[in-house]
mmCIF file of C-alpha atoms and ligand atoms in Angstrom:
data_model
loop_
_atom_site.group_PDB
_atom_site.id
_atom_site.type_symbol
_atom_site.label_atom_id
_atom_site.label_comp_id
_atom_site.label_asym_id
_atom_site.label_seq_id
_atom_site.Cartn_x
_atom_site.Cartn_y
_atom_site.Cartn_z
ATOM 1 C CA UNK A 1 -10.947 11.645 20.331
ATOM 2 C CA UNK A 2 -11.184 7.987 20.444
ATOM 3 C CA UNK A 3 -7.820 6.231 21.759
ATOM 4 C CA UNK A 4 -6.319 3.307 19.467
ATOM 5 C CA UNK A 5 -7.103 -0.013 21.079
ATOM 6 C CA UNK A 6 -3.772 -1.936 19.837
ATOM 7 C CA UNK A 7 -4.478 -5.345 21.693
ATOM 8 C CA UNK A 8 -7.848 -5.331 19.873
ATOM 9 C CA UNK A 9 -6.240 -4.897 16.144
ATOM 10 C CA UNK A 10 -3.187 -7.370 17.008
ATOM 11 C CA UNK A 11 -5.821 -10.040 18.095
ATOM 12 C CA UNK A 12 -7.705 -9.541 14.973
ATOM 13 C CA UNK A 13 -4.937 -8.911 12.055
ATOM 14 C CA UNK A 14 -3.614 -12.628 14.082
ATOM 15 C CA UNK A 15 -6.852 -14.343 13.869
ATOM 16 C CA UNK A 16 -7.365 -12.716 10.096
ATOM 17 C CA UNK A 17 -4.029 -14.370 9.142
ATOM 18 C CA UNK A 18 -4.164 -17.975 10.963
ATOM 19 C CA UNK A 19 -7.170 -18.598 11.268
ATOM 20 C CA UNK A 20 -8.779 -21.361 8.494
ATOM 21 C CA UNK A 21 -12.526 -21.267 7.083
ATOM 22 C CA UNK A 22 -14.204 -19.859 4.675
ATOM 23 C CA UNK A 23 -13.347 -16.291 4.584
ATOM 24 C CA UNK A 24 -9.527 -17.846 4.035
ATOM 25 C CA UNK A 25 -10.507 -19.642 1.287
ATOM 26 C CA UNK A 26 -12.345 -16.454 -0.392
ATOM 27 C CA UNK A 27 -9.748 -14.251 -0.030
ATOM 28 C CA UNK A 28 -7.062 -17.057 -1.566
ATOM 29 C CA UNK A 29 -7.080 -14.777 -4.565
ATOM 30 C CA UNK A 30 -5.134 -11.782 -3.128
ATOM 31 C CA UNK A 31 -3.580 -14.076 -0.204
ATOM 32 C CA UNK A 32 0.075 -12.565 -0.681
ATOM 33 C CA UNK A 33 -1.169 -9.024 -0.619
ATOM 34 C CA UNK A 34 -3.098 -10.198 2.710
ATOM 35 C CA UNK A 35 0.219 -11.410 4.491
ATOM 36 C CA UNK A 36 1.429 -7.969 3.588
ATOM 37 C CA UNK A 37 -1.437 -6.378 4.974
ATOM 38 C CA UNK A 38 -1.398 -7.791 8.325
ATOM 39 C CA UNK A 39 1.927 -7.931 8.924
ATOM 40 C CA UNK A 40 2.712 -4.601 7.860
ATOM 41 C CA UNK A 41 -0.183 -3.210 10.502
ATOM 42 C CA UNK A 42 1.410 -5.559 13.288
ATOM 43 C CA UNK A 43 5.104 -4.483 12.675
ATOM 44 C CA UNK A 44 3.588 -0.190 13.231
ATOM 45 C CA UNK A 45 1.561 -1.565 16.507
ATOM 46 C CA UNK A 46 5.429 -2.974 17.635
ATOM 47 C CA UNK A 47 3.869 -6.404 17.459
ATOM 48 C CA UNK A 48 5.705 -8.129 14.460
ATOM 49 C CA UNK A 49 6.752 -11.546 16.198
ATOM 50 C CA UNK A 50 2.946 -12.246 16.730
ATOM 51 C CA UNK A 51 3.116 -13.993 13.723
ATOM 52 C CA UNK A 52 5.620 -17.122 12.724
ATOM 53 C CA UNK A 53 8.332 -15.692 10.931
ATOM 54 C CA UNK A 54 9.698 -18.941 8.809
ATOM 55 C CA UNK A 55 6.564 -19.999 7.921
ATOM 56 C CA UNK A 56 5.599 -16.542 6.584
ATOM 57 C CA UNK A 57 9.070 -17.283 4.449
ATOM 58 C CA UNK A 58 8.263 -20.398 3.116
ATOM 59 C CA UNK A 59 4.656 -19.436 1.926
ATOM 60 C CA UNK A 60 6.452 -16.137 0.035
ATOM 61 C CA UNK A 61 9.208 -18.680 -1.634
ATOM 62 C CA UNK A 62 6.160 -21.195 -2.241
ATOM 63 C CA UNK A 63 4.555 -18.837 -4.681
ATOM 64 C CA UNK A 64 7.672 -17.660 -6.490
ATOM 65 C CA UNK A 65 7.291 -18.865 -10.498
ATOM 66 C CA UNK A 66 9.815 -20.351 -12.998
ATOM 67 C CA UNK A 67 9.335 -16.875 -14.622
ATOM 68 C CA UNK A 68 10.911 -14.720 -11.467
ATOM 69 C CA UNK A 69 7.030 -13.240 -10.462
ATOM 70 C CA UNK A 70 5.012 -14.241 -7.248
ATOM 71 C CA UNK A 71 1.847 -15.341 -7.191
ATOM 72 C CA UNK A 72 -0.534 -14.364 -4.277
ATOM 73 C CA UNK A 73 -1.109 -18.177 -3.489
ATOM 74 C CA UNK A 74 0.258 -21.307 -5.228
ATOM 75 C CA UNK A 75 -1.277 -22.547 -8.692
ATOM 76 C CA UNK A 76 -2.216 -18.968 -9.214
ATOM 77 C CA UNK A 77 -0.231 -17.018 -11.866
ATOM 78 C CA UNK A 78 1.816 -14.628 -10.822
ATOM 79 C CA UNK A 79 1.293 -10.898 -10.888
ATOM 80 C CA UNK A 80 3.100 -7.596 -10.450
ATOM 81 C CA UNK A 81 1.277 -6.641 -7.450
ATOM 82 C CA UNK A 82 1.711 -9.844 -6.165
ATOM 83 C CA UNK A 83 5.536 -9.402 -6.573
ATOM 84 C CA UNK A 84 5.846 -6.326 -4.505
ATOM 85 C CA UNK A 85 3.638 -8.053 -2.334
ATOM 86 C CA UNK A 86 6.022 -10.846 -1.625
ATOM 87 C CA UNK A 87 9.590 -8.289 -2.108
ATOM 88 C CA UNK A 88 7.073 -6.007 1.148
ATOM 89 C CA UNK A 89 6.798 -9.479 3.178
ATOM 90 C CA UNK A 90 10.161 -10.518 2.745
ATOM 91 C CA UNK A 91 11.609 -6.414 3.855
ATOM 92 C CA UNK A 92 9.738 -6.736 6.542
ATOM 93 C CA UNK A 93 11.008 -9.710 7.783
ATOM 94 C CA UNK A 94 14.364 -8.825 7.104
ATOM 95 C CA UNK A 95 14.741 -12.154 4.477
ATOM 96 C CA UNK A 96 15.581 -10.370 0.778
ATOM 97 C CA UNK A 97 18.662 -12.225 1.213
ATOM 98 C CA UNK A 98 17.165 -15.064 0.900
ATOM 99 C CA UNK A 99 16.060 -14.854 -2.735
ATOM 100 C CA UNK A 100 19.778 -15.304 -4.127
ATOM 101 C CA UNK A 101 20.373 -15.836 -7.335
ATOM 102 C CA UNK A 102 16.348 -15.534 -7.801
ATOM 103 C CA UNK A 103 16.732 -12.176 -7.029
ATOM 104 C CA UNK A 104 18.101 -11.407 -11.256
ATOM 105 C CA UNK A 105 14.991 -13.510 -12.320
ATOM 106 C CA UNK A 106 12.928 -11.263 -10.442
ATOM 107 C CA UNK A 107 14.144 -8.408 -11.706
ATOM 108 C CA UNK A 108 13.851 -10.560 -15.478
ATOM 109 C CA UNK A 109 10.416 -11.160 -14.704
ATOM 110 C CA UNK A 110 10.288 -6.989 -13.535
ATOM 111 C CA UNK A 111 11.653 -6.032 -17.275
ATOM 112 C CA UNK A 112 9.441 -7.937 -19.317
ATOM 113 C CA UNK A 113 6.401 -6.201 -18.301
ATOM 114 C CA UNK A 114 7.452 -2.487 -19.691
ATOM 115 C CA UNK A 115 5.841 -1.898 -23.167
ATOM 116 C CA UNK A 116 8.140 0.428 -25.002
ATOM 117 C CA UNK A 117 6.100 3.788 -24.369
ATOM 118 C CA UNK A 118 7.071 3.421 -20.916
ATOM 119 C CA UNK A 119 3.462 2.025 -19.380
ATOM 120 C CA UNK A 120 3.765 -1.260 -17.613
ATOM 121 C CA UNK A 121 1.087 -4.959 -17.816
ATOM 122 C CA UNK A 122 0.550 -7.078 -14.406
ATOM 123 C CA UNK A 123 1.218 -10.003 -16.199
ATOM 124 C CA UNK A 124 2.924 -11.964 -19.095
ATOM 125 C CA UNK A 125 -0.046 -14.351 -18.155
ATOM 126 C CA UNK A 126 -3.425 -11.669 -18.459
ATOM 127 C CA UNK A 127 -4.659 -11.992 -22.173
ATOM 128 C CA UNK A 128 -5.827 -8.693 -21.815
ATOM 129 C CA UNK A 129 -1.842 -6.803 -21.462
ATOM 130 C CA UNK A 130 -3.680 -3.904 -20.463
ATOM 131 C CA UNK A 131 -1.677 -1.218 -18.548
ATOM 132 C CA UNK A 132 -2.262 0.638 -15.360
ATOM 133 C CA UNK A 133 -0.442 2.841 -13.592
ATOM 134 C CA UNK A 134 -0.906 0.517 -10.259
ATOM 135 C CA UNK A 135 1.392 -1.974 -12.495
ATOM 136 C CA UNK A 136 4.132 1.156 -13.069
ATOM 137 C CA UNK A 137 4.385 1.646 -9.266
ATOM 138 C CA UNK A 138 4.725 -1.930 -8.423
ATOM 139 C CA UNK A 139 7.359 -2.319 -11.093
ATOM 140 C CA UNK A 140 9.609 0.646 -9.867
ATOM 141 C CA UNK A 141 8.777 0.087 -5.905
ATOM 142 C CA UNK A 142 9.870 -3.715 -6.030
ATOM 143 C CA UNK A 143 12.861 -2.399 -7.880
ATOM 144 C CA UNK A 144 13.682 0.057 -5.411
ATOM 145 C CA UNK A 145 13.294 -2.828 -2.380
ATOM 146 C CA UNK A 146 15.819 -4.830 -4.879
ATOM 147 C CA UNK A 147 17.869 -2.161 -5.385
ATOM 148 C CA UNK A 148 17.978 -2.275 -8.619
ATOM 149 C CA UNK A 149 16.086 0.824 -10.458
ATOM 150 C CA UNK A 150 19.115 1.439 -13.276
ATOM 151 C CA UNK A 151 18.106 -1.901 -14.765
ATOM 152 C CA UNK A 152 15.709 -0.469 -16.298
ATOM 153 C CA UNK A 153 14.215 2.833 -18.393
ATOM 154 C CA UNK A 154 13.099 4.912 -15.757
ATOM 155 C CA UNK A 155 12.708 8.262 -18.454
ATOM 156 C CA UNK A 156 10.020 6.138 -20.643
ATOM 157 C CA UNK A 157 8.014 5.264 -16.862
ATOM 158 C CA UNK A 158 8.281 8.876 -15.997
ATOM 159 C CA UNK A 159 7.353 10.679 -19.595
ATOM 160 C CA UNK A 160 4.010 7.356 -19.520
ATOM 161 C CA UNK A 161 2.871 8.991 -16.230
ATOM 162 C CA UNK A 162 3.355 12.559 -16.751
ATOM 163 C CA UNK A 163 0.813 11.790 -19.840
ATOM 164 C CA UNK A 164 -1.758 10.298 -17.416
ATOM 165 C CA UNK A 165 -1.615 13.873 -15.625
ATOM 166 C CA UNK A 166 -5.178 14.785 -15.957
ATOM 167 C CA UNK A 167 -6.564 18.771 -16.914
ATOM 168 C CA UNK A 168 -7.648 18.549 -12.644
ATOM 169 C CA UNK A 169 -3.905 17.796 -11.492
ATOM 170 C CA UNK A 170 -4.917 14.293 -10.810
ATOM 171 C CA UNK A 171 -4.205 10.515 -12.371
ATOM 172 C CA UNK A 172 -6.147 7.937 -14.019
ATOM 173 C CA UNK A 173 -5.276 4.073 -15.012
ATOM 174 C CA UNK A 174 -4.207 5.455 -18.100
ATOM 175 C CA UNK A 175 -3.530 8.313 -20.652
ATOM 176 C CA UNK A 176 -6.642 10.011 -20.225
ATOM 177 C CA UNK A 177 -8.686 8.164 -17.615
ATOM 178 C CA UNK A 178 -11.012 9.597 -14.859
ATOM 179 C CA UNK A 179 -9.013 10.685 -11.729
ATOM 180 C CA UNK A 180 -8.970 8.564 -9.148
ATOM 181 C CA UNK A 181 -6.837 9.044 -5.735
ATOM 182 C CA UNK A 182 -5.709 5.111 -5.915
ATOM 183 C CA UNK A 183 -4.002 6.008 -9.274
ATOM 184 C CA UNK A 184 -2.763 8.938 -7.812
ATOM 185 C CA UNK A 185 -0.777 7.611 -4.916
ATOM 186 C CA UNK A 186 0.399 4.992 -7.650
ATOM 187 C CA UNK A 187 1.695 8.112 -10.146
ATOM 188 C CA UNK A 188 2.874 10.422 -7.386
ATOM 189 C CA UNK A 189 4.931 7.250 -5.675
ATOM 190 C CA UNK A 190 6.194 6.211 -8.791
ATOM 191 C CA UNK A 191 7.635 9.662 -9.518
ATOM 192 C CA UNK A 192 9.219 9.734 -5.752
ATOM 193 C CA UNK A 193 10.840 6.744 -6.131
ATOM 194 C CA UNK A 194 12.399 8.132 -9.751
ATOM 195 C CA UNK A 195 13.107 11.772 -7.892
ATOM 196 C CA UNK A 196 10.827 13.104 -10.750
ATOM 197 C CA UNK A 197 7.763 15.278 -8.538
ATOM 198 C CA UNK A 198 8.686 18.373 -9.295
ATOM 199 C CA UNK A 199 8.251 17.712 -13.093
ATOM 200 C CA UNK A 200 4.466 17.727 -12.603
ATOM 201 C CA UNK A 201 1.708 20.473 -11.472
ATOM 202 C CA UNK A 202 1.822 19.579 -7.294
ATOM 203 C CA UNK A 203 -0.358 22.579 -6.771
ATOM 204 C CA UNK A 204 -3.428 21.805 -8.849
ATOM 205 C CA UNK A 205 -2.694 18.233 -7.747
ATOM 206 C CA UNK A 206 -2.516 19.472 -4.038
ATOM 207 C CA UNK A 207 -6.423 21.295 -4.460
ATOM 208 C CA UNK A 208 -7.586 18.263 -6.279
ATOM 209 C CA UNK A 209 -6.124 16.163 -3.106
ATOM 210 C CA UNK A 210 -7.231 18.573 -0.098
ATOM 211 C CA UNK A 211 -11.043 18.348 -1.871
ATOM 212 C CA UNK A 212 -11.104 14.060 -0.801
ATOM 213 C CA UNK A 213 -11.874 15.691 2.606
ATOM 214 C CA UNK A 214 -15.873 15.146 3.036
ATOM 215 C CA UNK A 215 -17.715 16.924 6.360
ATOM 216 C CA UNK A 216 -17.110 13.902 8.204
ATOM 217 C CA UNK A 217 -13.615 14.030 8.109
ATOM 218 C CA UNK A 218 -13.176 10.789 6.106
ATOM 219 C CA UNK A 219 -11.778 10.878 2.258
ATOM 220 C CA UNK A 220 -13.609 9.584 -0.665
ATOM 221 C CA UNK A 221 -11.829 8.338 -3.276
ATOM 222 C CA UNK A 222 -13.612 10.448 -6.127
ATOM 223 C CA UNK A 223 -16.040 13.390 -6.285
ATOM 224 C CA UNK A 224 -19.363 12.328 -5.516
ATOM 225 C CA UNK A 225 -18.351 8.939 -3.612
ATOM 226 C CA UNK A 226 -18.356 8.108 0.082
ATOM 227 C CA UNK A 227 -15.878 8.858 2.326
ATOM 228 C CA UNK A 228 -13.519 5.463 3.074
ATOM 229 C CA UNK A 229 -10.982 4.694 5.509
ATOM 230 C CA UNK A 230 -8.312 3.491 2.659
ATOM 231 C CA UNK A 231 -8.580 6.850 1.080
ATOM 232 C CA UNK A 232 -6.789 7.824 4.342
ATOM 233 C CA UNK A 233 -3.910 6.331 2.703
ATOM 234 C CA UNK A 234 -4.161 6.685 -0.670
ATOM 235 C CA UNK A 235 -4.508 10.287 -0.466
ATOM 236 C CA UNK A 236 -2.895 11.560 2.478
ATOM 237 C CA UNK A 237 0.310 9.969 1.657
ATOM 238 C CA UNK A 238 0.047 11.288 -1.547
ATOM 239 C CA UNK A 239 -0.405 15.111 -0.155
ATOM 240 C CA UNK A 240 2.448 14.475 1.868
ATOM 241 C CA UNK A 241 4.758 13.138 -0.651
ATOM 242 C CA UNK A 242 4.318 16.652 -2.478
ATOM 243 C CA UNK A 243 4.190 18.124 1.238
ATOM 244 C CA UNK A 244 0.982 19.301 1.394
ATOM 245 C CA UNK A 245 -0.767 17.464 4.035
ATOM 246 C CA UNK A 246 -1.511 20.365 5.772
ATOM 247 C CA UNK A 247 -4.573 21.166 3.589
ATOM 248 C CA UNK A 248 -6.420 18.874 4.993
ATOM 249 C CA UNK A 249 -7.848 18.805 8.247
ATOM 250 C CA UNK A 250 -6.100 16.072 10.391
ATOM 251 C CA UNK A 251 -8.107 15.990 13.627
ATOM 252 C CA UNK A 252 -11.092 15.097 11.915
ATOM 253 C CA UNK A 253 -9.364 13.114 9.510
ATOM 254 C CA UNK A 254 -7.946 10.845 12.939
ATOM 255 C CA UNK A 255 -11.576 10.857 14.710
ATOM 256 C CA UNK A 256 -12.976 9.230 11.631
ATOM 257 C CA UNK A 257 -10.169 6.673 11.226
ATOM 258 C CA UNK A 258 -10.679 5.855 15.018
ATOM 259 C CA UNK A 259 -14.744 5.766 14.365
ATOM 260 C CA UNK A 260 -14.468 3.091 11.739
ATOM 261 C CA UNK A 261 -12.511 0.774 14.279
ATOM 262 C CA UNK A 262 -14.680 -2.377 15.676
ATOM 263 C CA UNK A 263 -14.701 -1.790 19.740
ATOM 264 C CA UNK A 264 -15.854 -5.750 19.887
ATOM 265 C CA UNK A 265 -13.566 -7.692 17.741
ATOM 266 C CA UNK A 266 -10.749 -4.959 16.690
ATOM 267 C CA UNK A 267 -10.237 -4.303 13.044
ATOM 268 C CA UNK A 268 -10.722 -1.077 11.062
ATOM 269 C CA UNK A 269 -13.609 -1.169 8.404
ATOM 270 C CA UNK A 270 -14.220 1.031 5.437
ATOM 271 C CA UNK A 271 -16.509 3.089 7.324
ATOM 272 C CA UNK A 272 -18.350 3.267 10.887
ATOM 273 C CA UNK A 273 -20.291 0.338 11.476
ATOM 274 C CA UNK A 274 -19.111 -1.843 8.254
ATOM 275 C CA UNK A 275 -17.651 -4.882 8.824
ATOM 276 C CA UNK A 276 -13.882 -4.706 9.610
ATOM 277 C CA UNK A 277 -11.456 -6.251 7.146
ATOM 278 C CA UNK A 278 -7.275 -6.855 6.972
ATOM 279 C CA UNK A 279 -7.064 -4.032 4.254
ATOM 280 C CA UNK A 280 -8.780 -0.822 6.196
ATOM 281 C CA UNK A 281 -7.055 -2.008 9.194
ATOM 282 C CA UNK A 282 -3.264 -1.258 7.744
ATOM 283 C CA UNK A 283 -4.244 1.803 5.960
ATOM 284 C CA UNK A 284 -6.479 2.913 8.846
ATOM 285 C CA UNK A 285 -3.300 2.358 11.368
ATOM 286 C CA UNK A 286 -1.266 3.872 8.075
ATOM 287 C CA UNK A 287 -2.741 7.219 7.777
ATOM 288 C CA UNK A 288 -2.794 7.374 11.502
ATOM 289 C CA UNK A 289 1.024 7.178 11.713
ATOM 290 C CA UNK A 290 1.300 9.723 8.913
ATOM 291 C CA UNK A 291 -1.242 11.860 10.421
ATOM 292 C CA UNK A 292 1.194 11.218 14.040
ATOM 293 C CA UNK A 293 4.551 11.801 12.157
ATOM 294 C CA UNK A 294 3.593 14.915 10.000
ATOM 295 C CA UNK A 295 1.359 16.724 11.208
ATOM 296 C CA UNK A 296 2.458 16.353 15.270
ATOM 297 C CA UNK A 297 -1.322 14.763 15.596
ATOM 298 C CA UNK A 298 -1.293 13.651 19.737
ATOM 299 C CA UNK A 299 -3.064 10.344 19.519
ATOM 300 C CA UNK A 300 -3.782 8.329 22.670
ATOM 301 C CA UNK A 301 -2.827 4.633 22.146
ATOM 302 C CA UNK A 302 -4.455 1.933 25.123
ATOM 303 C CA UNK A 303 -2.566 -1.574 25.596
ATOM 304 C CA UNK A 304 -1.345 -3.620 28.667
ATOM 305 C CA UNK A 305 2.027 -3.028 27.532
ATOM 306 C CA UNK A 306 1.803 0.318 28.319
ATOM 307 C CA UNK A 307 4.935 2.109 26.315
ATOM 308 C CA UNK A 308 3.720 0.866 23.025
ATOM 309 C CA UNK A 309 4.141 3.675 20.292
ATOM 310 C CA UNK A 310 2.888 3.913 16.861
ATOM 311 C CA UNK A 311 6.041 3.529 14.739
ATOM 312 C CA UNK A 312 6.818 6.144 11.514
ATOM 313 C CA UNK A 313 5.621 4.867 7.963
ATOM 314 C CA UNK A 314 7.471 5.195 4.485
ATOM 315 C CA UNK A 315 4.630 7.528 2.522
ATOM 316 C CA UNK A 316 5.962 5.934 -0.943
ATOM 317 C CA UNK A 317 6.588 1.871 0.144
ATOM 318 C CA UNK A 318 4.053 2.042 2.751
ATOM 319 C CA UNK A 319 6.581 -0.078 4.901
ATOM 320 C CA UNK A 320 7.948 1.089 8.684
ATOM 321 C CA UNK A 321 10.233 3.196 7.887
ATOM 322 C CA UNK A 322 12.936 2.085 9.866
ATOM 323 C CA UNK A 323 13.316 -1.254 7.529
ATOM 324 C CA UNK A 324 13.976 1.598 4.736
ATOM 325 C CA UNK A 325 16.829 2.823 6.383
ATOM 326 C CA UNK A 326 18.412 -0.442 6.816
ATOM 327 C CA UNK A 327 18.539 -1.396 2.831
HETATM 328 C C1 FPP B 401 -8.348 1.762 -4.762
HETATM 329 O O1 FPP B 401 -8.863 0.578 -5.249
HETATM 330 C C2 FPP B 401 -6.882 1.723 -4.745
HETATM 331 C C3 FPP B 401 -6.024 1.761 -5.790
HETATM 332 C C4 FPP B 401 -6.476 1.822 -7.197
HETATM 333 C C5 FPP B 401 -4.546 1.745 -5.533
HETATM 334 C C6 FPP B 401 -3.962 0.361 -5.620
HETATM 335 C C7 FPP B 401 -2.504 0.392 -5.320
HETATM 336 C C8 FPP B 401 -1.678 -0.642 -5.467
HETATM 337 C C9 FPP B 401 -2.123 -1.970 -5.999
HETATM 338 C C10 FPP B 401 -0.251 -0.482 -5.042
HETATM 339 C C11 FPP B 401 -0.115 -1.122 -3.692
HETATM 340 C C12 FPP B 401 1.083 -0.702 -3.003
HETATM 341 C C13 FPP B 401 1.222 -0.340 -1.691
HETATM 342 C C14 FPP B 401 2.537 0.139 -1.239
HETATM 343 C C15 FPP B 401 0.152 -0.378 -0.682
HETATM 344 P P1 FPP B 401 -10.412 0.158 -5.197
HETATM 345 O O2 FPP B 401 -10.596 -0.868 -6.271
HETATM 346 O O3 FPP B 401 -10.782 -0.244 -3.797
HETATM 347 O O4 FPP B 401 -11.153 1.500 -5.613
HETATM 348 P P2 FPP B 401 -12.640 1.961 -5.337
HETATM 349 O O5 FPP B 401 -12.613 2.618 -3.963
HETATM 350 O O6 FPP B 401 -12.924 2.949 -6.434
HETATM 351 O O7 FPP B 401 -13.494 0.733 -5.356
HETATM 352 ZN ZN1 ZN B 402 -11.546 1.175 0.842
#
């Protein structure tokens, strides 16, 4: 098996996150989510401090809006994913203190996206208030990181995403919407968080999980689609949150995460020989740690600081999990 070239991914998620040009002004859209991205991959590879702490701060605090959501840059509107995006940054540097009194508008802001069947919109802001059951997990996760899940009605969230509970054990967007593992990780999280899994069918889920796996080793995201490296993520946490990642094969699921990584310029891509990107990188590094932590996977890690270890990831917040124990 390929070894896991840490100085390689440090240099890039550092150069993906400072460095100015065009691809930074493309990706302004989903910036927040990006900090998040990078720095959650550096913190598992033991390298947190590679990036400037306070100014990481101040950019979080610079998107926060009068209405208690973040935005993923300034003079965008703000968003529930963008929110837990910001509430992840600020756990992970060990600053949720420094929201204050924000922290109740936050939670406001939290609130006023639950419709009253329980489903949740991204935005007060999106003329569209469709729901999604990625906008029900960010809701309850960046409660959970505030601490604050009683402030709202958790039985409504839980009875909206038992509905989305498809005939093949799997989740859609909504009530009745094609499966789709992204969704699932979203309605299986959600229902961690609330303590609520064993309310659902885990075992048809579980088959409908353990079939991602493709010859290659990689996960797909759908039947019938290619394998990608995110899937590693999105699914395999999701098998073990209803402890069944032993279905799946985990050797080949490693090699293939390892095979999508860029020897030249470090980064993880969606598949071998794509180009490598901030997003594949943490969930490639993500699954690997889950694959390490729960399934006893022996992976070989290569850096000049030689007694660098992978560190254990949260399946449900997808943060280290030692931050979880601390709040
Ligand atoms: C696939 O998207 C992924 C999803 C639908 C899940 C998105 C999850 C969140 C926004 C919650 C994030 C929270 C954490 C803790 C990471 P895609 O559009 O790439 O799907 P495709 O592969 O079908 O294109
Ligand atoms: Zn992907």
């Amino acid at each position: 098996m390929k070894s896991l070239n840490v100085d390689k991914h440090v240099k890039f998620l550092v150069k993906a996150a400072t460095t100015r040009g065009f691809e930074w002004e493309m990706t302004e859209y989903l910036r927040m989510s990006g900090i998040y991205w990078s720095l959650t991959a550096l913190d598992l590879l033991g390298q947190l401090d590679q990036l400037p702490r306070e100014d990481m701060i101040s950019y979080v605090f610079s998107c926060l809006s009068e209405n208690g959501g973040f935005s993923p840059a300034p003079n965008h509107y703000p968003t529930i994913i963008y929110t837990l995006s910001a509430i992840q940054v600020l756990v992970i540097l060990e600053a949720t203190d420094k929201l204050g009194e924000k922290k109740l508008k936050v939670i406001e802001f939290v609130k006023s996206l639950q419709n009253s069947d329980g489903s949740f919109i991204g935005s007060p802001d999106d003329d569209k208030e469709e729901t999604d059951t990625r906008f029900s997990f960010c809701a309850i996760a960046t409660l959970k990181l505030l601490n604050s899940l009683d402030e709202i009605d958790t039985s409504k969230t839980v009875d909206h995403i038992k509905a989305c509970q498809n005939f093949d054990g799997a989740f859609g967007v909504r009530v009745g919407s094609e499966s789709h593992a992204g969704q699932v990780f979203c309605c299986v999280g959600t229902l961690a968080l609330l303590e609520k899994l064993e309310t659902i069918d885990q075992e048809l889920l579980g088959w409908w999980l353990a079939d991602r796996q493709l010859p290659c080793g990689g996960l797909n995201g759908r039947p019938m689609k290619k394998e990608d490296v995110c899937y590693s993520w999105w699914a395999l946490s999701s098998l073990v949150m209803i402890k069944k990642s032993a279905w799946i094969d985990h050797k080949k699921l490693a090699e293939f995460i390892l095979s999508a990584a860029d020897d030249e310029i470090g980064g993880i891509a969606d598949r071998p020989g794509d180009i490598p990107d901030p997003f594949h990188t943490l969930f490639g590094i993500a699954g690997l740690s889950l694959l390490q932590y729960n399934n006893s996977l022996d992976l070989e890690i290569v850096s000049k600081t030689s007694d660098i270890k992978l560190k254990p990831i949260d399946p449900i917040l997808c943060l280290p999990s030692y931050l979880l124990r601390k709040i």
